[in-house]
Short mmCIF file of C-alpha atoms and ligand atoms in Angstrom, two decimals:
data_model
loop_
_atom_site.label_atom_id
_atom_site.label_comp_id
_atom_site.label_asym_id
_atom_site.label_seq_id
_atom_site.Cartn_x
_atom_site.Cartn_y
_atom_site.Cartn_z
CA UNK C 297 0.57 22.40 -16.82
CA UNK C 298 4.70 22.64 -17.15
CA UNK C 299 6.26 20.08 -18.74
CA UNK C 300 5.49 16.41 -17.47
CA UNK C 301 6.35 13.01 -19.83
CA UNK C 302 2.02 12.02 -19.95
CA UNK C 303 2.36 8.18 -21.00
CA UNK C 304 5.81 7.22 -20.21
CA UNK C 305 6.66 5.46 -16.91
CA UNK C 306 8.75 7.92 -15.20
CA UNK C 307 10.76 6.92 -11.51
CA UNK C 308 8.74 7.44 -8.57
CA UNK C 309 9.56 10.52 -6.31
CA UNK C 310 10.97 7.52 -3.59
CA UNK C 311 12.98 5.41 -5.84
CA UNK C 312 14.66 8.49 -6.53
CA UNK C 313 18.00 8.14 -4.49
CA UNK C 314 21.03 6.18 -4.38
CA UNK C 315 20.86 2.81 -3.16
CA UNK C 316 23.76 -0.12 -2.73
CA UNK C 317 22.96 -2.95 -5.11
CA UNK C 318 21.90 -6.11 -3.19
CA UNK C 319 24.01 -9.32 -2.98
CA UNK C 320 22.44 -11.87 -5.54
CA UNK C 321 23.25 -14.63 -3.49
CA UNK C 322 23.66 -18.17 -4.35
CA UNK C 323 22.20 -20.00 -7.16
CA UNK C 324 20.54 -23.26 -7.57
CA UNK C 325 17.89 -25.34 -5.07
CA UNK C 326 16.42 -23.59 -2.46
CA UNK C 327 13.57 -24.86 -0.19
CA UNK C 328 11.67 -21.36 -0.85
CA UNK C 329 11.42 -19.21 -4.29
CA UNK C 330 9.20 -15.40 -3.62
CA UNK C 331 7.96 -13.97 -6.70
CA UNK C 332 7.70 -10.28 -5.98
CA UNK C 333 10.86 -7.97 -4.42
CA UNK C 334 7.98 -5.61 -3.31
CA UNK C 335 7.13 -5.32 0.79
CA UNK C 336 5.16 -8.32 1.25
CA UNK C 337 8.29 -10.51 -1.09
CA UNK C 338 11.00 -8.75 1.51
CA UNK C 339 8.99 -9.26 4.74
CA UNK C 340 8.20 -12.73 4.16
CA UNK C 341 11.68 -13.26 2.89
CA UNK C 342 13.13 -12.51 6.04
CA UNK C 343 10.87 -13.91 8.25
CA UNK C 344 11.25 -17.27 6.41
CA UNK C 345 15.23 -17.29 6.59
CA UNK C 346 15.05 -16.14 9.94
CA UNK C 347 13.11 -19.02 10.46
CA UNK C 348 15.93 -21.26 8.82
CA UNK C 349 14.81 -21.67 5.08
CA UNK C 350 16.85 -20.81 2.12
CA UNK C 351 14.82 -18.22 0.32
CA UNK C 352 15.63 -17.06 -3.35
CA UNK C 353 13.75 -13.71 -4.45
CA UNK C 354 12.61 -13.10 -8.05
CA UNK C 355 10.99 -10.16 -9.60
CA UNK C 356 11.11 -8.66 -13.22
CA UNK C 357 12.34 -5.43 -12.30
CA UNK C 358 14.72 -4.34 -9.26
CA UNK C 359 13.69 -4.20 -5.75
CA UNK C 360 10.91 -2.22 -4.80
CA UNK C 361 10.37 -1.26 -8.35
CA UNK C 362 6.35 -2.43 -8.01
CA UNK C 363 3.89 -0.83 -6.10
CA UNK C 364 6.25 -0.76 -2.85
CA UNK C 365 7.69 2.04 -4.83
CA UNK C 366 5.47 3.78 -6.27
CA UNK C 367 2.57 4.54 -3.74
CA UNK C 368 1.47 7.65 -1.66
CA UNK C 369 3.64 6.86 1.21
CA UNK C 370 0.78 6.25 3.89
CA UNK C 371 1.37 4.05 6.71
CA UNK C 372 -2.37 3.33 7.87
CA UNK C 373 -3.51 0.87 10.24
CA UNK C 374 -6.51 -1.22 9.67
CA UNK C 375 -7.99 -2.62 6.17
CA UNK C 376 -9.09 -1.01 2.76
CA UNK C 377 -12.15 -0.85 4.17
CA UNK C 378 -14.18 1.75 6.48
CA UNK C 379 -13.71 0.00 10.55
CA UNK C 380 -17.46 0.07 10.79
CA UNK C 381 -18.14 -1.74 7.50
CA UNK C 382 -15.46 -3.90 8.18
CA UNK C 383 -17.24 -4.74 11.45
CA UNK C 384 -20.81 -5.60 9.63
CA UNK C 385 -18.54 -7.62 7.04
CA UNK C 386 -16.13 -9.41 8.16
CA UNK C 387 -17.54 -9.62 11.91
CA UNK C 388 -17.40 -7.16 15.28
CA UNK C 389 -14.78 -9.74 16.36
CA UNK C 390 -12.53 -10.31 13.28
CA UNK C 391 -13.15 -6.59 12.17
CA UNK C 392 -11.17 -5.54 15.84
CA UNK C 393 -8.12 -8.08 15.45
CA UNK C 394 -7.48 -6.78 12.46
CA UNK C 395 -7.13 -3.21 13.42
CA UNK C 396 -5.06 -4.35 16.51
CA UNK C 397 -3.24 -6.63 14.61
CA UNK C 398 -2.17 -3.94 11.85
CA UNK C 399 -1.55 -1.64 14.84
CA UNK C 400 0.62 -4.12 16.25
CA UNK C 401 2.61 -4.21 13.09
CA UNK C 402 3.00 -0.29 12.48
CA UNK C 403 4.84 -0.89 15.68
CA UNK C 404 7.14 -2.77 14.33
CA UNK C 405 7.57 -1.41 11.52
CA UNK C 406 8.87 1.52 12.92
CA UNK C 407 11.00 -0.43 15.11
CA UNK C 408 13.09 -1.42 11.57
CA UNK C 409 12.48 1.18 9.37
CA UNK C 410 14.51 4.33 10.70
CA UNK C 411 14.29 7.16 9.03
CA UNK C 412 11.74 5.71 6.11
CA UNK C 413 9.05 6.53 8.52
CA UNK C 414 7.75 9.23 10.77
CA UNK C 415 4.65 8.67 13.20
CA UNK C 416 2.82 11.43 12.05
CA UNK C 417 -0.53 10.32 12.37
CA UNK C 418 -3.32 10.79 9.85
CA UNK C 419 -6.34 12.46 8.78
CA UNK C 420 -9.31 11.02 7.36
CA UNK C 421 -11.70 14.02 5.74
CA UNK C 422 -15.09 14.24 4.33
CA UNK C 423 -15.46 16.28 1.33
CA UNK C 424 -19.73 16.27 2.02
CA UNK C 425 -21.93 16.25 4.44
CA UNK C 426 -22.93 12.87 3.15
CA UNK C 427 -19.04 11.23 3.97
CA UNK C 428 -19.26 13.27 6.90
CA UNK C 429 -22.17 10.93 7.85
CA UNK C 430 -20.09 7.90 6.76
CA UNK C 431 -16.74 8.75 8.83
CA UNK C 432 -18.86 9.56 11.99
CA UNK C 433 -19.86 6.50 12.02
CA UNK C 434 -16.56 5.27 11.87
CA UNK C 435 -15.14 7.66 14.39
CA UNK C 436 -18.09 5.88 16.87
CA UNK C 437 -17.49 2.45 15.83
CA UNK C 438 -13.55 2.74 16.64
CA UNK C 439 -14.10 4.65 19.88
CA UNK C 440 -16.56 2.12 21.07
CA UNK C 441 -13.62 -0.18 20.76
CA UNK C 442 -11.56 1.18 22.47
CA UNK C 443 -9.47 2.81 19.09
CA UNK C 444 -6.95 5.86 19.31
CA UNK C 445 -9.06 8.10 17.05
CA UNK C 446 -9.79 12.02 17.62
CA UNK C 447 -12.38 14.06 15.86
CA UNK C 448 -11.93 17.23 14.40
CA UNK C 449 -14.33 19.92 12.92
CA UNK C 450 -12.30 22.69 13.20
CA UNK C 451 -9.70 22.44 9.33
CA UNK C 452 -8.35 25.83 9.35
CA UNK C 453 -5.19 24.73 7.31
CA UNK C 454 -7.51 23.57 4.14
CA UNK C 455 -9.13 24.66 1.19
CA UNK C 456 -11.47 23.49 -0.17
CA UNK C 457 -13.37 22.91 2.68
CA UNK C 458 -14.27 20.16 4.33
CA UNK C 459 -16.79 18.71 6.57
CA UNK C 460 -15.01 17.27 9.74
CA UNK C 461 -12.24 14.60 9.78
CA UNK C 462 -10.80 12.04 11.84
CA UNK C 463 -7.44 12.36 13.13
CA UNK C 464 -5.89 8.58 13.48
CA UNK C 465 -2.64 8.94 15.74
CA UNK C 466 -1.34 5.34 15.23
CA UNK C 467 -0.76 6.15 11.26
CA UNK C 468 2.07 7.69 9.64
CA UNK C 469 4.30 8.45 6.67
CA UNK C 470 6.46 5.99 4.95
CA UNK C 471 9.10 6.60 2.30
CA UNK C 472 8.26 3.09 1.09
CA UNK C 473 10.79 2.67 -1.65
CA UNK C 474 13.66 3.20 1.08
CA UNK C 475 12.24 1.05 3.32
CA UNK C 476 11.46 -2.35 0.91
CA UNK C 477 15.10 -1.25 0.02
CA UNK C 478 16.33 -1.67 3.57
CA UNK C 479 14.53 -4.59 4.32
CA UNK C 480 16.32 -6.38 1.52
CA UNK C 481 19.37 -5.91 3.22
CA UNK C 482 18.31 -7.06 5.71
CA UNK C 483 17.04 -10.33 4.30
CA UNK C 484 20.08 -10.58 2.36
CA UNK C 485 21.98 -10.45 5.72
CA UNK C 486 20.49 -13.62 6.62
CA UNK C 487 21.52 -15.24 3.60
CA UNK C 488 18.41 -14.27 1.36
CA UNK C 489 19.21 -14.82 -2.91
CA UNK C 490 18.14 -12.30 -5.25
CA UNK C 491 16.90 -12.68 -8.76
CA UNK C 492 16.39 -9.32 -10.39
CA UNK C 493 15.12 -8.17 -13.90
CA UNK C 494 14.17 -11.53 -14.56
CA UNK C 495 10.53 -12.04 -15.45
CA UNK C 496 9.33 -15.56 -13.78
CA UNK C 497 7.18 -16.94 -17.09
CA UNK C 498 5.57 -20.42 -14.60
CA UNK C 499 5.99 -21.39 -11.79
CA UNK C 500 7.15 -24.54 -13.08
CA UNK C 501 10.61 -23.02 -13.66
CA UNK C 502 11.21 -21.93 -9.91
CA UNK C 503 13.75 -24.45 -8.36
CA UNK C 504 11.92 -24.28 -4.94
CA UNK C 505 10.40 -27.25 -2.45
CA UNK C 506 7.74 -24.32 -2.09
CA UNK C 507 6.12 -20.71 -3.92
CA UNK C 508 5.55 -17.52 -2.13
CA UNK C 509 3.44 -15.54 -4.77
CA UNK C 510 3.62 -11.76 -3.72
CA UNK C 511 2.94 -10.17 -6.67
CA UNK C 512 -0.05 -7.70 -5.95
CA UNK C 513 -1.65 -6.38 -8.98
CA UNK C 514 0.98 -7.49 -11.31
CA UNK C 515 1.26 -10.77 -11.42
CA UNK C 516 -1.06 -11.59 -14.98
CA UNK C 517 -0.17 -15.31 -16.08
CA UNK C 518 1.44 -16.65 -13.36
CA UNK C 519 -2.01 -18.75 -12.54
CA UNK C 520 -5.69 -18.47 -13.92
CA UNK C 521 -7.59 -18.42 -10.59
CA UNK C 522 -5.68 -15.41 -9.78
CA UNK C 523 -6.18 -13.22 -12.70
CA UNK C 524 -10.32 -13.83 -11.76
CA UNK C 525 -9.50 -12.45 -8.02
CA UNK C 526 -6.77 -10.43 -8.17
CA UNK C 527 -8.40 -7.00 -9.95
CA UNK C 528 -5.35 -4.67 -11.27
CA UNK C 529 -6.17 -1.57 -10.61
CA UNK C 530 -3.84 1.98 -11.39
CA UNK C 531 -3.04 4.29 -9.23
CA UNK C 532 -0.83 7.96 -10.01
CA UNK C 533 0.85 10.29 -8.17
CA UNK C 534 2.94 13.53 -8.54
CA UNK C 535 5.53 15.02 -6.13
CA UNK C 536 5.96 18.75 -6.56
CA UNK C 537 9.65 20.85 -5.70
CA UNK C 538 10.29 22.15 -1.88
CA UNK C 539 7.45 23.84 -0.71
CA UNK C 540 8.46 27.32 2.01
CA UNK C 541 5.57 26.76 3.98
CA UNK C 542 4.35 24.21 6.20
CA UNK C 543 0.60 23.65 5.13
CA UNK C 544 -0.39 19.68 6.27
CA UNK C 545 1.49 17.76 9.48
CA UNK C 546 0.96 14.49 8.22
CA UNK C 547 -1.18 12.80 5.92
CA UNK C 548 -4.19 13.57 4.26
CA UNK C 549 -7.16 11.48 2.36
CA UNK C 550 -10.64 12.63 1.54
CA UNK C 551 -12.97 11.30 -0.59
CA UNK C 552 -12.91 7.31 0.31
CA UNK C 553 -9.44 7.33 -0.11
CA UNK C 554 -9.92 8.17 -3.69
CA UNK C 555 -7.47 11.51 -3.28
CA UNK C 556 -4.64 11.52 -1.34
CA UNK C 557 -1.75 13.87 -0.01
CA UNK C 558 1.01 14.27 2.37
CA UNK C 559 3.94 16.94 2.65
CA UNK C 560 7.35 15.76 2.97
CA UNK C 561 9.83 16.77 6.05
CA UNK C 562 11.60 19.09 2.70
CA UNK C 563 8.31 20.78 2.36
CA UNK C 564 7.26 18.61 -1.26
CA UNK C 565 3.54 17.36 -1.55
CA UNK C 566 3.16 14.03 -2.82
CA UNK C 567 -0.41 13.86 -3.86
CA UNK C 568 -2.28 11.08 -5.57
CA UNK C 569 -5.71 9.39 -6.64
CA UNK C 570 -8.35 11.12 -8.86
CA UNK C 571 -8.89 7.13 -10.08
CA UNK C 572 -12.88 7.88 -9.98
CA UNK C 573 -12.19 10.31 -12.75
CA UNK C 574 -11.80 7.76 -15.62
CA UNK C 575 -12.71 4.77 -13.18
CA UNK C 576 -12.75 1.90 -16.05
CA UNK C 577 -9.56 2.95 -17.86
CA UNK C 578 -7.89 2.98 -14.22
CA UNK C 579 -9.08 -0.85 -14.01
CA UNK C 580 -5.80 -1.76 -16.06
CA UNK C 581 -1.78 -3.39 -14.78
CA UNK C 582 -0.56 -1.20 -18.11
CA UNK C 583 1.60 1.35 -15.93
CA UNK C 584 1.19 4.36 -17.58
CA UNK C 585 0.24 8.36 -16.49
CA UNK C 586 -2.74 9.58 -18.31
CA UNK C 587 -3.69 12.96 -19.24
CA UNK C 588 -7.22 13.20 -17.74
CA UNK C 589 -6.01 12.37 -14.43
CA UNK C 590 -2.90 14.15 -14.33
CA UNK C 591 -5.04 16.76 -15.17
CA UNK C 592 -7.20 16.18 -12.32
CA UNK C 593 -3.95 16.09 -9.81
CA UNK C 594 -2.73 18.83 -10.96
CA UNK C 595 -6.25 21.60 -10.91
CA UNK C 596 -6.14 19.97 -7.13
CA UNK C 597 -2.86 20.96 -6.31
CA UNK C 598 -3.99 24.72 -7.22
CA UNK C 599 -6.98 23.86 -5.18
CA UNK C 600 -5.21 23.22 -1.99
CA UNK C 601 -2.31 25.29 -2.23
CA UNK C 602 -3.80 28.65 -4.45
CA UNK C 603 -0.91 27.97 -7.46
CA UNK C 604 0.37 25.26 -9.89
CA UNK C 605 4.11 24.40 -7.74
CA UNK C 606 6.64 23.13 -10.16
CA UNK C 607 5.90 19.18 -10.40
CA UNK C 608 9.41 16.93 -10.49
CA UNK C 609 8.01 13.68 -10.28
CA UNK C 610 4.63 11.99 -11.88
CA UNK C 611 4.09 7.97 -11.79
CA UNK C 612 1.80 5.43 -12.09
CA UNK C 613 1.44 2.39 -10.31
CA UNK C 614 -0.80 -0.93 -9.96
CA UNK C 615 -2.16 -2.83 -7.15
CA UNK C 616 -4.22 -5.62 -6.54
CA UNK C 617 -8.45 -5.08 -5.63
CA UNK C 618 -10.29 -7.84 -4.12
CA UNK C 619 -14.25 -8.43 -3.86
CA UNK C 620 -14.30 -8.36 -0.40
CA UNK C 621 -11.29 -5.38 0.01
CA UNK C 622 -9.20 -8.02 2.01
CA UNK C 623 -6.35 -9.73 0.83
CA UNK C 624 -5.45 -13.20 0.19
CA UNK C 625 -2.96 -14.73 2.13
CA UNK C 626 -2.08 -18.19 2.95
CA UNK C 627 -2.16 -21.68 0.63
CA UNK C 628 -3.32 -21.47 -3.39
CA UNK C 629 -5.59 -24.10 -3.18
CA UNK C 630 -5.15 -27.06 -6.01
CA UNK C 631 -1.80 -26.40 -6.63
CA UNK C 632 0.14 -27.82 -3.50
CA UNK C 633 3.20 -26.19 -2.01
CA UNK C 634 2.26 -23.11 -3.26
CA UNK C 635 1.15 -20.16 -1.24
CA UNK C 636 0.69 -16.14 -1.82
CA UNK C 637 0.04 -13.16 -0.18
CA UNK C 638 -1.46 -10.26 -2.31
CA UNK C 639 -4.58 -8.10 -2.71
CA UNK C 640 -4.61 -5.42 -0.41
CA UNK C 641 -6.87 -2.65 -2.21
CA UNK C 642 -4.81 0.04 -2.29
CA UNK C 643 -3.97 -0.67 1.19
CA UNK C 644 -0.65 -2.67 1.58
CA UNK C 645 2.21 -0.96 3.08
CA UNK C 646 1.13 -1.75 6.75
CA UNK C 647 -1.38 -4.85 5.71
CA UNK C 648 1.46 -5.92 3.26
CA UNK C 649 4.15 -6.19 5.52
CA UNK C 650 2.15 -8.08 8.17
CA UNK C 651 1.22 -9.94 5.32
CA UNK C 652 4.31 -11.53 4.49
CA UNK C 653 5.11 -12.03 7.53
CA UNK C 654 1.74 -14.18 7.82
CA UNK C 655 2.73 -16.27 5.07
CA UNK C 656 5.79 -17.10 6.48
CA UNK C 657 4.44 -17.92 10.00
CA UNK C 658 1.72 -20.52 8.34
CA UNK C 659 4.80 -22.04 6.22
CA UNK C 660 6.48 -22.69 9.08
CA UNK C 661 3.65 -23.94 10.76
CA UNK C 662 2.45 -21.24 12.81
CA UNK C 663 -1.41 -21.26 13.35
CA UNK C 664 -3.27 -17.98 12.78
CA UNK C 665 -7.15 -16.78 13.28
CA UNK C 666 -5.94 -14.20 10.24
CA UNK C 667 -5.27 -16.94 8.14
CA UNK C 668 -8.90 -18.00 8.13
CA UNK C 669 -10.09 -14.18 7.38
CA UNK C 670 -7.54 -14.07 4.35
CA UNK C 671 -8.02 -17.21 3.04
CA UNK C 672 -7.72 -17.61 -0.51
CA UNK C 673 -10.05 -20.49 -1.35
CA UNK C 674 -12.95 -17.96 -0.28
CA UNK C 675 -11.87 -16.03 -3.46
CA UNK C 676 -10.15 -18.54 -5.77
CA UNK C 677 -12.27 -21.41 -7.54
CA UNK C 678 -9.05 -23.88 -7.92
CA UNK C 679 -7.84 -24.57 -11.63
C1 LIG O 248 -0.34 4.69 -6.91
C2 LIG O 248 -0.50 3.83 -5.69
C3 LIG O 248 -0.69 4.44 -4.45
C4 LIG O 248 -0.80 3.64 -3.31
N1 LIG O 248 -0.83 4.26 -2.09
C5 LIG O 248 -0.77 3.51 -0.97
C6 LIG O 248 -0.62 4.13 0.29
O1 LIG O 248 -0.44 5.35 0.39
N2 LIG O 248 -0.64 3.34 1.40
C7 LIG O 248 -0.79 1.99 1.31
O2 LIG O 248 -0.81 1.32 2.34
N3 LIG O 248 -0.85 1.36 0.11
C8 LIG O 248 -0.84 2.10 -1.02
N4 LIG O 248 -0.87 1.48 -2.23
C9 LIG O 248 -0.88 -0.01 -2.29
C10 LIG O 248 0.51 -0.58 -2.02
O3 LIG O 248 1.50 0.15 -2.72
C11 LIG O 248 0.57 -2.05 -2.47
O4 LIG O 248 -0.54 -2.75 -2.00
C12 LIG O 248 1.83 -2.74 -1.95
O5 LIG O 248 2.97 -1.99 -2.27
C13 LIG O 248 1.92 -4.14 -2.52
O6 LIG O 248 3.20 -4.64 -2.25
P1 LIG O 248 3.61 -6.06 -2.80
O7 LIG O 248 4.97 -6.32 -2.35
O8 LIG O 248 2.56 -7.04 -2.43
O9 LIG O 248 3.52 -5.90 -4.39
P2 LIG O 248 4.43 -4.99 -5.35
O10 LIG O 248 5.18 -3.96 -4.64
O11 LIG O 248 3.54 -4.56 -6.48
O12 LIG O 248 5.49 -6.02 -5.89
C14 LIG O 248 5.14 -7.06 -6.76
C15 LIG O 248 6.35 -7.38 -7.60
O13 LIG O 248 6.08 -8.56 -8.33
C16 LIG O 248 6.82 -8.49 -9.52
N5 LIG O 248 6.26 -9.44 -10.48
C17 LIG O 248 4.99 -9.52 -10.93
N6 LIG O 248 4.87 -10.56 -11.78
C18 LIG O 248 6.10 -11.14 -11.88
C19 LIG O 248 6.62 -12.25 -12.61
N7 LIG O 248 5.85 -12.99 -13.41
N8 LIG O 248 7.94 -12.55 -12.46
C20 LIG O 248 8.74 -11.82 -11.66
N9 LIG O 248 8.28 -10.76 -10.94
C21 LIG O 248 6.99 -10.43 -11.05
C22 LIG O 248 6.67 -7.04 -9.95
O14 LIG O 248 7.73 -6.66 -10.81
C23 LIG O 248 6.70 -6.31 -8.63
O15 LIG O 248 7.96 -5.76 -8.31
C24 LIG O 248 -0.78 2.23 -3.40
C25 LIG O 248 -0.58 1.62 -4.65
C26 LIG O 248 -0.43 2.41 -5.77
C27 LIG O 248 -0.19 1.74 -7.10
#
């Protein structure tokens, strides 16, 4: 199985490269204090001081050291959860701005991000006939309106087989630890303070009018309500060496999401999931790799490619489940001036970044039919 650390918290495949430190900024007062330096802290950060507020960031590690760091790297439009459940859930109506509305954000998202992301599209397969059932009826419920979505029987490129996927051409790869990284800049262009390696023990500490809470998965203790709502759940990857051949164009998820995969522009696979293996011990923040499911990543690495590839990299991470599989986003009710923007299911770099963004808009006053979809008081019973 070569030689990988099981139990220690090694650095993500992404955060793997040089990066400039970030101005700290100023100290003292400021009229908004984020806790979280992941992509939903840096988006909202920027839209805020864009929008004329002084903005300090916090977070107990370093920039994009979370789960911004430490995911699979898919840029996906839409929510965590299938379009045509979402449309029975959430409403035919609600269910459709939200797909435009994350669609609308990929967009600009690759406007900013450069070279952290390629529009590569994705592909959605069924491992059984019965998912196969399940994903056709997504396929008909996103071409009825009016979605970008191809279907494809025909997966000469993969072993095991599979029963038919959907191709998504809106979606693409991120290399999200690069791209929370450039966003800071960004935000500290406009005058945006950092706080790094600092762990923020209560809010009541902050020296902020107002409290963005962006913490995901990872933010145990900061208040009650959330620690009932906000289900930490861990995810792991691995990243293998330089691969010669070309085997998958962009990237790949089967089994609801639960195993994922993509192959870097160097020819690496980053593959991750497996959490169904060991389901209850993945319902945990403790960010550790485990040997079961390392296990599991790496007998489905020889699956796909016919041998065990050298692994370099192998990580854990946690995010944030909610009941409902969408996130929270807008005021904490009961504690006033204080807002948040987390729980995305395993599904934030696109959702996350609007997210923030979302936050910011309602702080500054901005109206939003979103707002009422996210709220948090449909989750949170106020303390
Ligand atoms: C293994 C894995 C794979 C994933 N794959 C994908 C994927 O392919 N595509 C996708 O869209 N999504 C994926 N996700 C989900 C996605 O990564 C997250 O939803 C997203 O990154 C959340 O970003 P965030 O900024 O809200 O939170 P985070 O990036 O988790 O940032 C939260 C920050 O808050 C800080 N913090 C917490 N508590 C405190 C405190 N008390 N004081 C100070 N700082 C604090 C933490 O240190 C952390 O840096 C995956 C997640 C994991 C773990």
């Amino acid at each position: 199985m070569g030689s990988h650390s099981i139990g220690s918290v090694d650095t993500p495949f992404w955060l793997d490269e040089p990066t400039r430190p970030v101005d700290s900024g100023s100290k003292g007062q400021v009229d908004v204090a984020i806790i979280g330096a992941g992509i939903t802290g840096m988006s909202c950060a920027l839209a805020l001081a864009r929008g004329g507020l002084r903005v300090r960031v916090h977070d107990a590690r370093g920039i994009a050291e979370g789960a911004s760091g430490r995911n699979g790297g898919f840029a996906l439009r839409g929510g965590a959860a299938r379009y045509d459940v979402a449309r029975e859930t959430y409403g035919a109506e609600a269910a459709k701005q939200l797909w435009r509305r994350t669609e609308a954000a990929l967009d600009r998202l690759e406007a900013i991000a450069g070279d952290a992301f390629r529009r590569t599209g994705s592909l959605r397969l069924a491992a059984d006939d019965e998912e196969r059932y399940e994903i056709r009826l997504e396929y008909e419920a996103l071409h009825e309106d009016g979605f970008a979505a191809e279907w494809r029987d025909e997966l000469p490129h993969l072993r095991p087989e599979f029963r038919g996927a959907i191709f998504h051409p809106p979606d693409g790869s991120l290399q999200p630890g690069r791209f929370v990284r450039h966003l800071a800049e960004l935000a500290a262009a406009e005058g945006v303070a950092f706080r790094e390696h600092e762990r923020v023990g209560s809010l009541d500490e902050l020296e902020a009018e107002q409290i963005v809470i962006a913490t995901d998965g990872s933010g145990r203790g900061l208040l009650p309500e959330l620690d009932d709502a906000l289900w930490p759940a861990r995810g792991q990857v691995v990243t293998t060496e330089p691969l010669n051949e070309r085997l998958f164009e962009c990237p790949h998820y089967a089994r609801h999401g639960f195993d994922y995969w993509q192959q870097l522009t160097d020819g690496r696979i980053v593959l991750g999931g497996f959490r169904d293996f060991s389901i209850l011990t993945e319902m945990t923040d403790e960010e550790t790799t485990t040997e079961p499911i390392q296990g599991a990543l790496d007998a489905f690495l020889v699956e796909i490619l016919g041998y065990m590839p050298e692994v370099t990299h192998r990580w854990a991470g946690i995010f944030g489940l909610t009941q409902d599989l969408l996130p929270l986003v807008g005021r904490v009710p009961g504690h006033d001036g204080t807002w948040m923007a987390a729980g995305y299911s395993g599904h934030g770099n696109v959702l996350g970044f609007m997210c923030g963004e979302l936050v910011a808009a309602a702080m500054l006053g901005e109206d939003d039919a979103l707002l009422e979809l996210f709220s948090p008081s449909r989750l949170l019973v106020s303390g």
